[in-house]
CSV table of C-alpha atoms in Angstrom, one decimal:
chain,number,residue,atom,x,y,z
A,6,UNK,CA,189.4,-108.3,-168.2
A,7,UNK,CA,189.2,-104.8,-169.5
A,8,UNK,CA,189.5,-101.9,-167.4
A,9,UNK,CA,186.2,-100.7,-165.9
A,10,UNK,CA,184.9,-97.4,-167.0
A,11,UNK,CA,183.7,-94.6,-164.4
A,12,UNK,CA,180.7,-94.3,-166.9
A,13,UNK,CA,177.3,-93.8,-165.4
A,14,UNK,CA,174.9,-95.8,-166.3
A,15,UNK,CA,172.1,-95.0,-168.9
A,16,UNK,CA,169.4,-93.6,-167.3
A,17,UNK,CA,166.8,-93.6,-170.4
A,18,UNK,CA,164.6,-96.8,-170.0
A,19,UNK,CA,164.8,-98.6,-173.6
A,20,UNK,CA,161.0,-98.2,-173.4
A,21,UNK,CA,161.1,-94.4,-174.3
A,22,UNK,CA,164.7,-94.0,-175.9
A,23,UNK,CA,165.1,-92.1,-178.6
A,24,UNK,CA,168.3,-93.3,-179.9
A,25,UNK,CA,169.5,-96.3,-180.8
A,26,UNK,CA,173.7,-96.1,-182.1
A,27,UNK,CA,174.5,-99.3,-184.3
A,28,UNK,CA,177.9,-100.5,-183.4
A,29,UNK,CA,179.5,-102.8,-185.9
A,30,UNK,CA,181.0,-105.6,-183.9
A,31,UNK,CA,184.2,-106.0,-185.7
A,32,UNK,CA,185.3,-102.4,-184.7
A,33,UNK,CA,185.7,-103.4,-180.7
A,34,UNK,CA,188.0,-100.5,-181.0
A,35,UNK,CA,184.7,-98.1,-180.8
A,36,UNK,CA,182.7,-99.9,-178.0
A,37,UNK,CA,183.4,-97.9,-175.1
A,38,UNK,CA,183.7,-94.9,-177.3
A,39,UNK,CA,179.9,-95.8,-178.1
A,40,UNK,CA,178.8,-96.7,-174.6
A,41,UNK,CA,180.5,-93.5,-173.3
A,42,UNK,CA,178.2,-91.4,-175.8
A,43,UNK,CA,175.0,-89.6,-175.5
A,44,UNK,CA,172.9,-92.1,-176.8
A,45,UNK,CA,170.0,-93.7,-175.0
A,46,UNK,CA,171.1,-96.9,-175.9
A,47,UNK,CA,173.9,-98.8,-177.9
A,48,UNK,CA,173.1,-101.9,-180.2
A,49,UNK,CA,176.7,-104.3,-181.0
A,50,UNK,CA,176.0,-105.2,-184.5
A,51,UNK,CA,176.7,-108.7,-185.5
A,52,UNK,CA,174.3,-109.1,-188.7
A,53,UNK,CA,174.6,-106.9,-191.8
A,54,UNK,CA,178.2,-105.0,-190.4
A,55,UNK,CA,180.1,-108.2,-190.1
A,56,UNK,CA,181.1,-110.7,-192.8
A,57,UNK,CA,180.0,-114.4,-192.4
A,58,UNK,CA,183.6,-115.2,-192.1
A,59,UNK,CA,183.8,-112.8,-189.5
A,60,UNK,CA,180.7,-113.6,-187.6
A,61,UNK,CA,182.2,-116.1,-185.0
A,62,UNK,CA,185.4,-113.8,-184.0
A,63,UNK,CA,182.5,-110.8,-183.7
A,64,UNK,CA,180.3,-112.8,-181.6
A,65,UNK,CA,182.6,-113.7,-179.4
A,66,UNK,CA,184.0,-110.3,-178.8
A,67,UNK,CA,180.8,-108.9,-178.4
A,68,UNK,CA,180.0,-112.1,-175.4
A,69,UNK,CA,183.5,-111.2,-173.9
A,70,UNK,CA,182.6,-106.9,-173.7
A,71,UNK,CA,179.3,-107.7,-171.7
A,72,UNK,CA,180.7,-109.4,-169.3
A,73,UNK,CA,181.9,-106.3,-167.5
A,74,UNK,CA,179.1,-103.2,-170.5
A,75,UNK,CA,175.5,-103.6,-171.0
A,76,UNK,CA,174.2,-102.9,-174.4
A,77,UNK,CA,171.8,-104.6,-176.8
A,78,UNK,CA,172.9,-106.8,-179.8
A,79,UNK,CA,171.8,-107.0,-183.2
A,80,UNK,CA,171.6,-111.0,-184.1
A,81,UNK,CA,170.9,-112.2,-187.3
A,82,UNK,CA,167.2,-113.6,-188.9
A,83,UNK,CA,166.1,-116.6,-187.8
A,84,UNK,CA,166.3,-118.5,-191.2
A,85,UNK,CA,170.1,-117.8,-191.1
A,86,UNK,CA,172.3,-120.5,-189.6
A,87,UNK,CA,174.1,-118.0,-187.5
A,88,UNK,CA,170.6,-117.5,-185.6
A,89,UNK,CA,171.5,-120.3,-183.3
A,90,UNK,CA,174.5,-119.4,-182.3
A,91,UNK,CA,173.9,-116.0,-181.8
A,92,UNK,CA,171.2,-117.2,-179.2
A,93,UNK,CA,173.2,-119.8,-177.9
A,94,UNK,CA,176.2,-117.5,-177.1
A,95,UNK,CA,174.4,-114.4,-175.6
A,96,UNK,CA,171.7,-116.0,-173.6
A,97,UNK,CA,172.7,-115.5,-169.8
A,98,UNK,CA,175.3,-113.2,-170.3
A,99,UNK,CA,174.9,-110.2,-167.4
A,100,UNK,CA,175.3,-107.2,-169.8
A,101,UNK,CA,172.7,-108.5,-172.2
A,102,UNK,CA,170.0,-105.8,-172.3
A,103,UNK,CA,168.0,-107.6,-174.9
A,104,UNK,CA,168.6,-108.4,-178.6
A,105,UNK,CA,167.3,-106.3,-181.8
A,106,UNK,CA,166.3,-109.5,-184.5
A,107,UNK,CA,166.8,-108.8,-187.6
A,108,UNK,CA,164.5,-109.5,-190.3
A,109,UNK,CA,161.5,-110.4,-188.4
A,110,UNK,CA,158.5,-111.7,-190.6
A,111,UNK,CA,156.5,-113.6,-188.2
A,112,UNK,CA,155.5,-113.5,-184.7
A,113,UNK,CA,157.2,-117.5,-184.1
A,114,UNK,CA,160.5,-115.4,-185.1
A,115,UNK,CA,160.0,-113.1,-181.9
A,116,UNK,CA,158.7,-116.4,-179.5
A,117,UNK,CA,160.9,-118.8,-180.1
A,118,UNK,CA,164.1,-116.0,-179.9
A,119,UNK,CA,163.1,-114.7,-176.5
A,120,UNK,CA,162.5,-118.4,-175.8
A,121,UNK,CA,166.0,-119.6,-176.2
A,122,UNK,CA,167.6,-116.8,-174.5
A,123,UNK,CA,166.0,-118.3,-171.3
A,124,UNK,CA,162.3,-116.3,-171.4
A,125,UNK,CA,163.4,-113.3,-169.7
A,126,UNK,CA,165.7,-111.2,-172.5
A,127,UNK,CA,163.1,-108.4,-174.6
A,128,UNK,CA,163.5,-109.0,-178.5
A,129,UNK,CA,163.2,-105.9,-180.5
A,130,UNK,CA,161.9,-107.0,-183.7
A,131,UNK,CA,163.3,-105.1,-186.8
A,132,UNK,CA,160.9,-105.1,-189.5
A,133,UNK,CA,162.5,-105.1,-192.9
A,134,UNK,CA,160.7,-106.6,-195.5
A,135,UNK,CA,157.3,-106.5,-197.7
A,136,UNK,CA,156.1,-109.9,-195.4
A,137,UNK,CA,157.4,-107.9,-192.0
A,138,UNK,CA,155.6,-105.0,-192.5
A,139,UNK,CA,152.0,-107.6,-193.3
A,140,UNK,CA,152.9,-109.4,-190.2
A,141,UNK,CA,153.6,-106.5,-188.5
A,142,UNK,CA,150.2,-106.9,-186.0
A,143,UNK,CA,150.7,-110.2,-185.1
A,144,UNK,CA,154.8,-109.6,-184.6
A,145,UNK,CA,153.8,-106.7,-181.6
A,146,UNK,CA,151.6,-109.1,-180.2
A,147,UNK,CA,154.2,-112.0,-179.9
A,148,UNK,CA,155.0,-113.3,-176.6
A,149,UNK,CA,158.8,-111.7,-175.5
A,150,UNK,CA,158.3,-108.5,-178.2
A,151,UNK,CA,159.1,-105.4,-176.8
A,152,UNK,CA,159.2,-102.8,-179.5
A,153,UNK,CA,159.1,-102.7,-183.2
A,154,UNK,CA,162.1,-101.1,-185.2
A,155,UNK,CA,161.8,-100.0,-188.9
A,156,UNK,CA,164.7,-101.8,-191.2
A,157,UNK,CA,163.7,-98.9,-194.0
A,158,UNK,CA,166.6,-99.9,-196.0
A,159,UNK,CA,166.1,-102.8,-196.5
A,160,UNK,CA,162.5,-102.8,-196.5
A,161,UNK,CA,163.1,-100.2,-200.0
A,162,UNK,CA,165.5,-102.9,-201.4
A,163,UNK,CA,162.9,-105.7,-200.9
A,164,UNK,CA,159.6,-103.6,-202.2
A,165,UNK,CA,161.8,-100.9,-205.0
A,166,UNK,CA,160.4,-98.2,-202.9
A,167,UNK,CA,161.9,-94.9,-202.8
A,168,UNK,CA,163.3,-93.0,-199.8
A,169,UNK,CA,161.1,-90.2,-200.6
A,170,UNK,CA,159.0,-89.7,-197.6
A,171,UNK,CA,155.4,-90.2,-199.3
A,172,UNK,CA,156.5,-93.8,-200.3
A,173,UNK,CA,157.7,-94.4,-196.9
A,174,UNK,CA,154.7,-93.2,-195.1
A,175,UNK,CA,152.7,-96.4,-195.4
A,176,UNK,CA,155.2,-98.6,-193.6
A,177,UNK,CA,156.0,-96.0,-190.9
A,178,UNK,CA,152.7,-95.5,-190.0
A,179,UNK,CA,151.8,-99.5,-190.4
A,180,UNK,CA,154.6,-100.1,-187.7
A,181,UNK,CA,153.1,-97.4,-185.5
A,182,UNK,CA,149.4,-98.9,-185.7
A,183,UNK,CA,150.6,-102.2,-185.0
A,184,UNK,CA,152.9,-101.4,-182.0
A,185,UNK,CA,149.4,-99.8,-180.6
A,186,UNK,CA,147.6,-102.7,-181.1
A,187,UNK,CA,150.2,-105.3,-179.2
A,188,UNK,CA,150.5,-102.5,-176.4
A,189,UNK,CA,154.3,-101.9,-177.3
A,190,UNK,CA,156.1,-98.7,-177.0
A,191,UNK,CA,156.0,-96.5,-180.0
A,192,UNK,CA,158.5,-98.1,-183.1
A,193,UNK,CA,161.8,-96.9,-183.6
A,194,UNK,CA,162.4,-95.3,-187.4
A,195,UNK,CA,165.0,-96.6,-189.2
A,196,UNK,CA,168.7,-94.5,-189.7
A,197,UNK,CA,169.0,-91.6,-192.0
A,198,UNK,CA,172.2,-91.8,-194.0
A,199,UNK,CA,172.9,-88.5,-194.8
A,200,UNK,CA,175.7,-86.2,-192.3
A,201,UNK,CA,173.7,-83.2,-193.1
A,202,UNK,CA,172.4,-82.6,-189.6
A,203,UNK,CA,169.5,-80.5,-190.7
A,204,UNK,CA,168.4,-83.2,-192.9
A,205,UNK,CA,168.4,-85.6,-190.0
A,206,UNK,CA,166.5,-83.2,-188.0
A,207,UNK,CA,163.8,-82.9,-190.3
A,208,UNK,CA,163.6,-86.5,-191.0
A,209,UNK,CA,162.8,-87.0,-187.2
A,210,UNK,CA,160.6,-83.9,-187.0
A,211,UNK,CA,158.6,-86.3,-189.4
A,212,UNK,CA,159.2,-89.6,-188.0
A,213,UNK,CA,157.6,-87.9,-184.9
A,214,UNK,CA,154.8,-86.7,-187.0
A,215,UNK,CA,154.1,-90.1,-187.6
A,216,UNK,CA,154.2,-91.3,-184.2
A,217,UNK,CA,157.6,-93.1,-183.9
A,218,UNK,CA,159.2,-92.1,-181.1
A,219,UNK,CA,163.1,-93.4,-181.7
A,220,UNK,CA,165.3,-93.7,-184.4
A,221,UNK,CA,168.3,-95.9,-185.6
A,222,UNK,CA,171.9,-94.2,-185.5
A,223,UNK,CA,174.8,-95.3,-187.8
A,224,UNK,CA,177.2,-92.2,-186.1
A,225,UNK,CA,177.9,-90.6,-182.7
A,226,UNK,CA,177.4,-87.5,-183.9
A,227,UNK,CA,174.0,-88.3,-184.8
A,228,UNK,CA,173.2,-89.1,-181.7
A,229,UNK,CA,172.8,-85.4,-180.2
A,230,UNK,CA,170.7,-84.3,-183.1
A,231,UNK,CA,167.8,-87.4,-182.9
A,232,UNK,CA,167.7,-87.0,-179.0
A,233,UNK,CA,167.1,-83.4,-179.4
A,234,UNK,CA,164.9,-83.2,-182.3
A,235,UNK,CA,162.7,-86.2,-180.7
A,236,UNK,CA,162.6,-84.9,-177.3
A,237,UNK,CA,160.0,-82.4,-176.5
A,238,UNK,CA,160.7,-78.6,-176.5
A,239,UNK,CA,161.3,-76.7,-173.8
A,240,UNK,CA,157.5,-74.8,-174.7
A,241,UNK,CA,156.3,-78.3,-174.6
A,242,UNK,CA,157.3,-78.7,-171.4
A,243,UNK,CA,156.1,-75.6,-170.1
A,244,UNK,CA,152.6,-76.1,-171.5
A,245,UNK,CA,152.2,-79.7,-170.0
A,246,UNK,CA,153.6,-78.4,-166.6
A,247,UNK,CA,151.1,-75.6,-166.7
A,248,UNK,CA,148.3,-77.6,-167.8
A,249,UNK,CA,148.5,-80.0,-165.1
A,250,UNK,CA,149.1,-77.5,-162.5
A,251,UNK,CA,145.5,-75.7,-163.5
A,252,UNK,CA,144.0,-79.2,-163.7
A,253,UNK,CA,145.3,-80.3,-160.4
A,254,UNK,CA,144.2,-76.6,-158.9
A,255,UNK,CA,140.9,-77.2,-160.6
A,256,UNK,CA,140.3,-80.3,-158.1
A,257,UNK,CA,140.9,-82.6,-161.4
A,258,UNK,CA,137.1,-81.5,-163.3
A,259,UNK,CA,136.8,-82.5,-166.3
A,260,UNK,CA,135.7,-79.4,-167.9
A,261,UNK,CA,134.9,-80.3,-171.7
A,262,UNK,CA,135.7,-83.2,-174.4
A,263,UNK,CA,139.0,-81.8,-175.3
A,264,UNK,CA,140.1,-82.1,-171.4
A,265,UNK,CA,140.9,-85.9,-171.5
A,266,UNK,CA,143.1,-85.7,-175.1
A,267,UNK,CA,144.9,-82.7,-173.5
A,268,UNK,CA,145.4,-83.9,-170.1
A,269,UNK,CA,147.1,-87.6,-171.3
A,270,UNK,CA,149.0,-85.6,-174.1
A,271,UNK,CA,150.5,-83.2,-171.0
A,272,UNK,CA,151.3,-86.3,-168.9
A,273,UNK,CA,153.2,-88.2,-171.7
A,274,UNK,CA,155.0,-84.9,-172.4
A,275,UNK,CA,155.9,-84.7,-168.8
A,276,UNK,CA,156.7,-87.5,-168.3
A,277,UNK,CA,159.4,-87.7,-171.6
A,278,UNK,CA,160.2,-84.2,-170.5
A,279,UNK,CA,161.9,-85.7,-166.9
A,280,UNK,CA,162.8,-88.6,-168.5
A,281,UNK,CA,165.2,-86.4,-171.0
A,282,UNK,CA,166.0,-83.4,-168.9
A,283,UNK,CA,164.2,-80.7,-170.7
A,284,UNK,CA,163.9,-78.0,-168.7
A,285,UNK,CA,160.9,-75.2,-169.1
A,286,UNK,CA,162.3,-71.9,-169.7
């Protein structure tokens, strides 16, 4: 039994986080240092970071840390042979917040996952391939999906894309039409390589654009940067609060066609804006 942190507990519901910090699950060394961070939520990697060979000593680390943490896990595809006992292993285990599947191509992938963790564990599905991103519509509708997540690089390694942000356009925005349509929250970009913090900013300014509304992390220090550049502004803030002061004091009239788009773009940026702790100036 390892010693229990004074931590508090995440307060950003995985619906609306914004980040999502990738833990490689042979470094157990950084868990805590991870959990203890500012990001909305942690995922323990046990599928790309961690050699086959490794895969059983990772898992099991990772089953042993949520016995006393909570964080989500990063299991490999379902064609893989490690799918099973990824599943197998995690299902039931009380810091289990849900599981982030990689490779997803087909909405069985999602039902029969969240069906052999017991019904009850959310399955992020990570979309990283040509067929993901076709199947994308029917994946957000699956039974046990509870948000889509953009695998971008391997998604360019499958199709030759580019990273340029015109190539990668179609797939963002395909993710983000299809989380509509299965009623999900909005999809989660995938990471941004580069430890030049203004290019991470910007590529989340866009992501945003877009309609995503989290992003994968691969480094702590990226965490600060998504959160703040996904988060609405302080002048956001102040907008939606005055906005739905004057449309409570107006007795809640609907004055013109704009009204409605304006008043359910002030609640969801009130709404984030408590969520997140930005304050109006």
């Amino acid at each position: 039994m390892t010693e229990q942190l004074s931590t508090p507990p995440r307060t950003v519901d995985a619906e609306i986080a914004r980040t999502w910090l990738l833990v490689n699950a042979t470094r157990t060394d950084t868990f805590d240092t991870a959990h203890q961070s500012c990001a909305d939520q942690i995922v323990l990697d046990i599928e790309d970071a961690v050699d086959p060979t490794a895969k059983p000593t990772a898992r099991a680390d990772v089953a042993r840390w949520l016995e006393e943490r909570s964080a989500w896990v990063r299991i490999n595809d379902r064609s893989t042979p490690f799918w099973s006992d990824d599943v197998d292993t995690l299902r039931g285990l009380p810091g289990l917040a849900g599981v982030m599947l990689a490779k997803a191509e087909s909405a069985e992938h999602v039902t029969e996952t969240f069906d052999r963790l017991g019904g009850v564990t959310p399955v992020l599905a990570l979309i990283e391939s040509a067929l993901g991103i076709e199947e994308a519509p029917q994946i957000a509708r699956a039974r046990g999906a509870f948000r889509l997540a953009f695998g971008s690089g391997d998604y360019r390694r499958d199709t030759g894309t580019a990273a340029d942000d015109l190539a990668m356009a179609y797939p963002r925005s395909r993710l983000v039409i299809a989380s509509r349509l299965g009623n999900l929250p909005g999809p989660i970009d995938g990471p941004t390589v580069s430890n030049d913090h203004t290019v991470l900013h910007e590529k989340c300014t866009l992501a945003v654009t877009l309609g995503l509304t989290g992003k994968l992390c691969l480094a702590v220090d990226h965490v600060p940067v998504v959160n703040a550049a996904i988060s609405p502004t302080s002048d956001d803030a102040t907008w939606a609060r005055d906005f739905l002061a004057d449309f409570e004091a107006r007795g809640r009239i609907i004055r013109d066609g704009s009204d409605l788009p304006r008043l359910g773009r002030a609640q969801k940026i009130a709404r984030l804006a408590t969520a997140f702790g930005v304050l109006s100036p």
